[in-house]
mmCIF file of C-alpha atoms in Angstrom:
data_model
loop_
_atom_site.group_PDB
_atom_site.id
_atom_site.type_symbol
_atom_site.label_atom_id
_atom_site.label_comp_id
_atom_site.label_asym_id
_atom_site.label_seq_id
_atom_site.Cartn_x
_atom_site.Cartn_y
_atom_site.Cartn_z
ATOM 1 C CA MET U 1 15.375 23.341 52.095
ATOM 2 C CA THR U 2 14.783 24.175 48.477
ATOM 3 C CA GLY U 3 14.368 21.375 46.027
ATOM 4 C CA THR U 4 16.507 20.725 43.024
ATOM 5 C CA PRO U 5 14.996 22.171 39.830
ATOM 6 C CA GLY U 6 13.407 19.449 37.752
ATOM 7 C CA ALA U 7 13.204 17.098 40.769
ATOM 8 C CA ASP U 8 10.303 15.627 42.718
ATOM 9 C CA SER U 9 10.269 17.318 46.153
ATOM 10 C CA GLU U 10 9.148 14.120 47.906
ATOM 11 C CA THR U 11 11.533 11.664 46.334
ATOM 12 C CA SER U 12 14.318 14.060 45.265
ATOM 13 C CA LYS U 13 14.506 12.085 42.033
ATOM 14 C CA PRO U 14 14.771 13.909 38.719
ATOM 15 C CA ILE U 15 11.501 13.980 36.748
ATOM 16 C CA ARG U 16 12.025 12.692 33.238
ATOM 17 C CA ILE U 17 10.415 15.013 30.721
ATOM 18 C CA ARG U 18 10.268 13.467 27.318
ATOM 19 C CA ARG U 19 9.596 15.460 24.185
ATOM 20 C CA VAL U 20 7.546 14.170 21.274
ATOM 21 C CA ALA U 21 6.449 15.894 18.065
ATOM 22 C CA PHE U 22 3.100 15.881 16.290
ATOM 23 C CA ALA U 23 1.503 18.153 13.715
ATOM 24 C CA SER U 24 -1.910 19.806 13.747
ATOM 25 C CA THR U 25 -4.619 18.204 11.624
ATOM 26 C CA GLY U 26 -5.667 21.590 10.264
ATOM 27 C CA SER U 27 -3.402 21.365 7.239
ATOM 28 C CA ARG U 28 -3.813 20.728 3.536
ATOM 29 C CA TYR U 29 -2.031 17.371 3.755
ATOM 30 C CA PHE U 30 -4.115 15.699 6.441
ATOM 31 C CA PRO U 31 -7.406 15.525 4.432
ATOM 32 C CA VAL U 32 -5.539 13.922 1.520
ATOM 33 C CA LEU U 33 -4.163 11.197 3.795
ATOM 34 C CA VAL U 34 -7.599 10.640 5.323
ATOM 35 C CA GLY U 35 -9.173 10.328 1.863
ATOM 36 C CA LEU U 36 -6.542 7.823 0.741
ATOM 37 C CA PHE U 37 -6.917 5.801 3.929
ATOM 38 C CA VAL U 38 -10.715 5.609 3.751
ATOM 39 C CA GLY U 39 -10.611 4.868 0.015
ATOM 40 C CA VAL U 40 -8.166 1.994 0.471
ATOM 41 C CA MET U 41 -10.227 0.532 3.313
ATOM 42 C CA LEU U 42 -13.444 0.813 1.294
ATOM 43 C CA ILE U 43 -12.002 -0.884 -1.786
ATOM 44 C CA SER U 44 -10.282 -3.569 0.290
ATOM 45 C CA ASN U 45 -13.504 -4.396 2.117
ATOM 46 C CA VAL U 46 -15.205 -5.095 -1.226
ATOM 47 C CA THR U 47 -12.384 -7.037 -2.886
ATOM 48 C CA ALA U 48 -11.774 -9.155 0.249
ATOM 49 C CA SER U 49 -14.923 -11.148 -0.547
ATOM 50 C CA ARG U 50 -13.079 -12.787 -3.482
ATOM 51 C CA PRO U 51 -11.052 -15.806 -2.258
ATOM 52 C CA ALA U 52 -7.887 -16.691 -4.155
ATOM 53 C CA VAL U 53 -5.174 -19.371 -4.018
ATOM 54 C CA PHE U 54 -1.728 -18.926 -5.565
ATOM 55 C CA PHE U 55 0.759 -21.633 -6.618
ATOM 56 C CA SER U 56 -1.587 -24.499 -5.745
ATOM 57 C CA SER U 57 -0.093 -26.680 -8.517
ATOM 58 C CA TRP U 58 3.335 -26.987 -6.892
ATOM 59 C CA LEU U 59 3.488 -25.354 -3.443
ATOM 60 C CA THR U 60 2.493 -28.174 -1.089
ATOM 61 C CA PHE U 61 4.075 -29.057 2.245
ATOM 62 C CA ASP U 62 3.238 -29.784 5.886
ATOM 63 C CA ILE U 63 4.686 -28.234 9.038
ATOM 64 C CA GLY U 64 2.991 -29.802 12.040
ATOM 65 C CA PRO U 65 -0.702 -28.826 11.912
ATOM 66 C CA LEU U 66 0.011 -26.345 9.109
ATOM 67 C CA HIS U 67 -0.850 -27.910 5.754
ATOM 68 C CA VAL U 68 0.039 -25.677 2.845
ATOM 69 C CA ASN U 69 -1.585 -26.392 -0.503
ATOM 70 C CA GLY U 70 -0.878 -23.180 -2.349
ATOM 71 C CA LEU U 71 -1.052 -19.721 -0.796
ATOM 72 C CA PRO U 72 -4.664 -18.971 0.220
ATOM 73 C CA THR U 73 -5.591 -15.312 0.348
ATOM 74 C CA ASP U 74 -8.332 -12.953 -0.825
ATOM 75 C CA GLY U 75 -8.806 -10.178 -3.347
ATOM 76 C CA ALA U 76 -7.577 -7.480 -0.979
ATOM 77 C CA PHE U 77 -4.076 -8.909 -0.527
ATOM 78 C CA PHE U 78 -2.394 -6.418 -2.870
ATOM 79 C CA LEU U 79 -4.077 -3.282 -1.506
ATOM 80 C CA PHE U 80 -4.932 -3.835 2.142
ATOM 81 C CA PRO U 81 -1.355 -3.449 3.514
ATOM 82 C CA LEU U 82 -1.374 0.117 2.150
ATOM 83 C CA ALA U 83 -4.025 1.001 4.739
ATOM 84 C CA TYR U 84 -1.569 0.182 7.516
ATOM 85 C CA VAL U 85 1.180 2.177 5.813
ATOM 86 C CA LEU U 86 -1.142 5.194 5.692
ATOM 87 C CA GLY U 87 -2.155 4.544 9.301
ATOM 88 C CA ASP U 88 1.515 4.523 10.281
ATOM 89 C CA VAL U 89 2.150 7.837 8.531
ATOM 90 C CA ILE U 90 -0.888 9.514 10.099
ATOM 91 C CA SER U 91 -0.053 8.185 13.580
ATOM 92 C CA GLU U 92 3.621 9.152 13.337
ATOM 93 C CA VAL U 93 3.017 12.693 12.089
ATOM 94 C CA TYR U 94 -0.370 13.626 13.596
ATOM 95 C CA GLY U 95 -0.665 11.422 16.674
ATOM 96 C CA PHE U 96 -2.997 8.861 18.202
ATOM 97 C CA ARG U 97 -5.925 11.208 18.798
ATOM 98 C CA ALA U 98 -5.971 12.208 15.134
ATOM 99 C CA MET U 99 -5.749 8.575 14.022
ATOM 100 C CA ARG U 100 -8.625 7.629 16.324
ATOM 101 C CA ARG U 101 -10.828 10.104 14.466
ATOM 102 C CA VAL U 102 -9.680 8.697 11.120
ATOM 103 C CA ILE U 103 -10.477 5.150 12.269
ATOM 104 C CA ALA U 104 -13.949 6.252 13.389
ATOM 105 C CA LEU U 105 -14.556 7.999 10.057
ATOM 106 C CA GLY U 106 -13.413 4.934 8.134
ATOM 107 C CA PHE U 107 -15.676 2.712 10.205
ATOM 108 C CA GLY U 108 -18.658 4.950 9.498
ATOM 109 C CA ILE U 109 -17.949 4.958 5.745
ATOM 110 C CA LEU U 110 -17.602 1.167 5.683
ATOM 111 C CA VAL U 111 -20.925 0.758 7.478
ATOM 112 C CA LEU U 112 -22.596 3.239 5.101
ATOM 113 C CA ALA U 113 -21.174 1.450 2.039
ATOM 114 C CA SER U 114 -22.331 -1.942 3.317
ATOM 115 C CA ALA U 115 -25.800 -0.611 4.130
ATOM 116 C CA SER U 116 -26.062 0.985 0.686
ATOM 117 C CA LEU U 117 -25.094 -2.261 -1.059
ATOM 118 C CA TRP U 118 -27.608 -4.182 1.042
ATOM 119 C CA ILE U 119 -30.426 -1.720 0.254
ATOM 120 C CA ALA U 120 -29.584 -1.796 -3.461
ATOM 121 C CA ASP U 121 -29.646 -5.592 -3.386
ATOM 122 C CA GLN U 122 -33.135 -5.581 -1.820
ATOM 123 C CA LEU U 123 -34.708 -3.446 -4.559
ATOM 124 C CA PRO U 124 -37.374 -5.118 -6.729
ATOM 125 C CA MET U 125 -36.019 -7.128 -9.640
ATOM 126 C CA SER U 126 -37.327 -7.290 -13.185
ATOM 127 C CA ASP U 127 -39.279 -10.235 -14.497
ATOM 128 C CA PRO U 128 -36.800 -12.917 -15.681
ATOM 129 C CA VAL U 129 -39.213 -13.954 -18.447
ATOM 130 C CA THR U 130 -40.135 -10.589 -19.952
ATOM 131 C CA ASP U 131 -36.781 -8.856 -19.284
ATOM 132 C CA ALA U 132 -34.156 -11.594 -19.097
ATOM 133 C CA GLU U 133 -31.119 -9.420 -19.850
ATOM 134 C CA THR U 134 -31.848 -6.869 -17.112
ATOM 135 C CA HIS U 135 -32.663 -9.657 -14.681
ATOM 136 C CA GLN U 136 -29.267 -11.249 -15.358
ATOM 137 C CA LEU U 137 -27.535 -7.937 -14.589
ATOM 138 C CA GLN U 138 -29.472 -7.611 -11.343
ATOM 139 C CA THR U 139 -28.589 -11.175 -10.353
ATOM 140 C CA ALA U 140 -24.921 -10.553 -11.157
ATOM 141 C CA PHE U 141 -24.948 -7.443 -8.962
ATOM 142 C CA SER U 142 -26.441 -9.444 -6.112
ATOM 143 C CA THR U 143 -23.793 -12.148 -6.530
ATOM 144 C CA VAL U 144 -20.829 -9.766 -6.647
ATOM 145 C CA SER U 145 -21.915 -6.918 -4.365
ATOM 146 C CA GLY U 146 -24.375 -8.579 -2.015
ATOM 147 C CA VAL U 147 -23.434 -8.108 1.613
ATOM 148 C CA ILE U 148 -22.300 -11.322 3.306
ATOM 149 C CA PRO U 149 -22.925 -10.626 7.013
ATOM 150 C CA GLN U 150 -20.092 -12.889 8.172
ATOM 151 C CA ILE U 151 -17.499 -11.145 5.997
ATOM 152 C CA LEU U 152 -18.882 -7.712 6.849
ATOM 153 C CA ILE U 153 -18.647 -8.346 10.597
ATOM 154 C CA ALA U 154 -15.183 -9.859 10.167
ATOM 155 C CA GLY U 155 -13.931 -6.875 8.182
ATOM 156 C CA LEU U 156 -15.303 -4.294 10.593
ATOM 157 C CA ALA U 157 -14.065 -6.111 13.697
ATOM 158 C CA GLY U 158 -10.596 -6.735 12.271
ATOM 159 C CA TYR U 159 -10.374 -3.153 11.058
ATOM 160 C CA LEU U 160 -11.235 -1.639 14.437
ATOM 161 C CA VAL U 161 -8.956 -3.890 16.489
ATOM 162 C CA GLY U 162 -6.025 -3.875 14.082
ATOM 163 C CA GLU U 163 -5.909 -0.182 13.241
ATOM 164 C CA PHE U 164 -6.447 0.885 16.839
ATOM 165 C CA LEU U 165 -3.625 -1.309 18.126
ATOM 166 C CA ASN U 166 -1.343 -0.349 15.244
ATOM 167 C CA SER U 167 -1.689 3.362 16.010
ATOM 168 C CA TYR U 168 -1.592 2.946 19.782
ATOM 169 C CA VAL U 169 1.609 0.889 19.760
ATOM 170 C CA LEU U 170 3.358 3.225 17.317
ATOM 171 C CA VAL U 171 2.561 6.375 19.296
ATOM 172 C CA ARG U 172 3.420 4.796 22.643
ATOM 173 C CA MET U 173 6.775 3.699 21.251
ATOM 174 C CA LYS U 174 7.330 7.210 19.897
ATOM 175 C CA GLU U 175 6.696 8.664 23.346
ATOM 176 C CA ARG U 176 9.573 6.545 24.619
ATOM 177 C CA SER U 177 12.055 7.053 21.791
ATOM 178 C CA GLY U 178 11.113 10.464 20.402
ATOM 179 C CA GLU U 179 12.149 10.883 16.779
ATOM 180 C CA ASN U 180 14.655 8.028 17.002
ATOM 181 C CA HIS U 181 14.151 4.434 15.849
ATOM 182 C CA LEU U 182 11.263 5.009 13.455
ATOM 183 C CA TRP U 183 11.947 1.593 11.894
ATOM 184 C CA ALA U 184 11.354 -0.112 15.267
ATOM 185 C CA ARG U 185 7.955 1.445 15.871
ATOM 186 C CA LEU U 186 6.876 0.875 12.257
ATOM 187 C CA LEU U 187 7.782 -2.789 12.534
ATOM 188 C CA GLY U 188 6.497 -3.242 16.085
ATOM 189 C CA SER U 189 3.138 -1.605 15.417
ATOM 190 C CA THR U 190 2.763 -3.581 12.183
ATOM 191 C CA VAL U 191 3.337 -6.927 13.874
ATOM 192 C CA VAL U 192 0.846 -6.181 16.664
ATOM 193 C CA GLY U 193 -1.803 -4.552 14.485
ATOM 194 C CA GLN U 194 -1.633 -7.023 11.597
ATOM 195 C CA ALA U 195 -1.611 -10.008 13.945
ATOM 196 C CA ALA U 196 -4.781 -8.800 15.685
ATOM 197 C CA ASP U 197 -6.478 -7.814 12.428
ATOM 198 C CA THR U 198 -5.646 -11.082 10.648
ATOM 199 C CA VAL U 199 -6.656 -13.375 13.499
ATOM 200 C CA VAL U 200 -9.950 -11.552 14.127
ATOM 201 C CA PHE U 201 -10.862 -11.346 10.433
ATOM 202 C CA CYS U 202 -9.891 -14.918 9.584
ATOM 203 C CA ALA U 203 -11.575 -16.380 12.654
ATOM 204 C CA ILE U 204 -14.889 -14.866 11.590
ATOM 205 C CA ALA U 205 -14.668 -14.858 7.768
ATOM 206 C CA ALA U 206 -12.775 -18.066 6.945
ATOM 207 C CA PRO U 207 -15.858 -20.350 6.768
ATOM 208 C CA ALA U 208 -17.670 -17.905 4.471
ATOM 209 C CA LEU U 209 -14.621 -17.829 2.175
ATOM 210 C CA GLY U 210 -14.431 -21.611 1.946
ATOM 211 C CA PHE U 211 -11.608 -22.244 4.443
ATOM 212 C CA THR U 212 -13.554 -24.758 6.511
ATOM 213 C CA THR U 213 -10.849 -27.122 7.788
ATOM 214 C CA PHE U 214 -8.383 -26.297 10.552
ATOM 215 C CA SER U 215 -5.397 -26.687 8.247
ATOM 216 C CA SER U 216 -6.870 -24.374 5.601
ATOM 217 C CA PHE U 217 -7.847 -21.834 8.262
ATOM 218 C CA LEU U 218 -4.367 -21.947 9.813
ATOM 219 C CA SER U 219 -2.730 -21.624 6.402
ATOM 220 C CA TYR U 220 -5.005 -18.720 5.448
ATOM 221 C CA THR U 221 -4.274 -16.918 8.719
ATOM 222 C CA VAL U 222 -0.509 -17.475 8.786
ATOM 223 C CA VAL U 223 -0.009 -16.672 5.107
ATOM 224 C CA GLY U 224 -2.141 -13.535 5.416
ATOM 225 C CA PHE U 225 -0.210 -12.267 8.417
ATOM 226 C CA VAL U 226 3.228 -13.014 6.965
ATOM 227 C CA TRP U 227 2.302 -11.474 3.628
ATOM 228 C CA LYS U 228 1.030 -8.232 5.161
ATOM 229 C CA VAL U 229 4.085 -7.851 7.394
ATOM 230 C CA LEU U 230 6.476 -8.548 4.499
ATOM 231 C CA VAL U 231 4.725 -5.963 2.328
ATOM 232 C CA GLU U 232 5.020 -3.310 5.023
ATOM 233 C CA VAL U 233 8.693 -4.156 5.525
ATOM 234 C CA ALA U 234 9.252 -3.948 1.764
ATOM 235 C CA VAL U 235 7.644 -0.506 1.525
ATOM 236 C CA MET U 236 9.245 0.791 4.739
ATOM 237 C CA PRO U 237 11.627 3.057 2.766
ATOM 238 C CA ALA U 238 8.578 4.710 1.183
ATOM 239 C CA THR U 239 6.969 5.063 4.625
ATOM 240 C CA TYR U 240 10.170 6.651 5.916
ATOM 241 C CA ALA U 241 10.198 9.044 2.962
ATOM 242 C CA ALA U 242 6.535 9.992 3.416
ATOM 243 C CA CYS U 243 6.976 10.637 7.146
ATOM 244 C CA GLY U 244 10.130 12.677 6.563
ATOM 245 C CA TRP U 245 8.551 14.754 3.817
ATOM 246 C CA LEU U 246 5.469 15.527 5.906
ATOM 247 C CA LYS U 247 7.542 16.422 8.968
ATOM 248 C CA ARG U 248 9.546 18.892 6.895
ATOM 249 C CA HIS U 249 6.524 20.469 5.216
ATOM 250 C CA GLU U 250 4.069 20.581 8.121
ATOM 251 C CA PRO U 251 4.656 23.985 9.772
ATOM 252 C CA THR U 252 2.975 22.826 13.008
ATOM 253 C CA TYR U 253 5.173 19.752 13.424
ATOM 254 C CA GLN U 254 7.185 20.588 16.523
ATOM 255 C CA LEU U 255 8.284 19.142 19.817
ATOM 256 C CA HIS U 256 5.948 19.182 22.809
ATOM 257 C CA PRO U 257 6.838 18.138 26.376
ATOM 258 C CA VAL U 258 5.167 15.017 27.667
ATOM 259 C CA ASN U 259 5.143 13.350 31.037
ATOM 260 C CA GLY U 260 3.487 9.970 30.675
ATOM 261 C CA ARG U 261 1.353 10.865 27.666
ATOM 262 C CA PRO U 262 1.508 13.333 24.760
ATOM 263 C CA THR U 263 0.248 16.889 25.227
ATOM 264 C CA ALA U 264 0.682 17.896 21.601
ATOM 265 C CA THR U 265 -2.259 19.540 19.931
ATOM 266 C CA ASN U 266 -3.104 17.349 16.954
ATOM 267 C CA GLY U 267 -6.489 18.655 16.066
#
């Protein structure tokens, strides 16, 4: 007996073939996105070493173990969420395999930048007596740019876990829904990725940034997570626009059949 086309011969159940679209990375747009992503991550990793507290003069309240005395954050709060927006765009248009390579490249650049700052900080200094002005500049460089191992490890660990999960969740959701419900996968991947990133980073870096009590650590973590998610929700229309524009202008962006995982060629 012949089987039904599109059916499993053993179970006689139709095989569901989903279709998902990705573009090739060999385009003029992909390197620009990679450069922006790596640049944002590099700058954020430096500015994150500056702790900051907003509204400490009037914003004070307690919710269970959460004691809020201002909004504790760091110097990367205004830029870091952009890295996840760029990660969303790359994952949505070019796929998980492409984003994995971008994450690896970003990790390598962050390690190189940290190593370079550490080497520069170890160079011989001038004599503070005979050349006081130059010595002050060298000391200021060490204070501002010196590598703090705890913050470096926290940034690298949070970056790897958060970006990987953000891209993985988005692409897996796209495999299920195709081109529909972009808002759901943007929001879902953001919540998972930012939660992992924030918890990992804060758990390692909080003591080095001065958040030494449980209440300050909890406040720093919760505020950081909520802030990053709210920023991504606020800029979601721009993310939508960027994804739509790229999909229309990437000649290789087309549907590919998948059965369990994507088979699109994305580089």
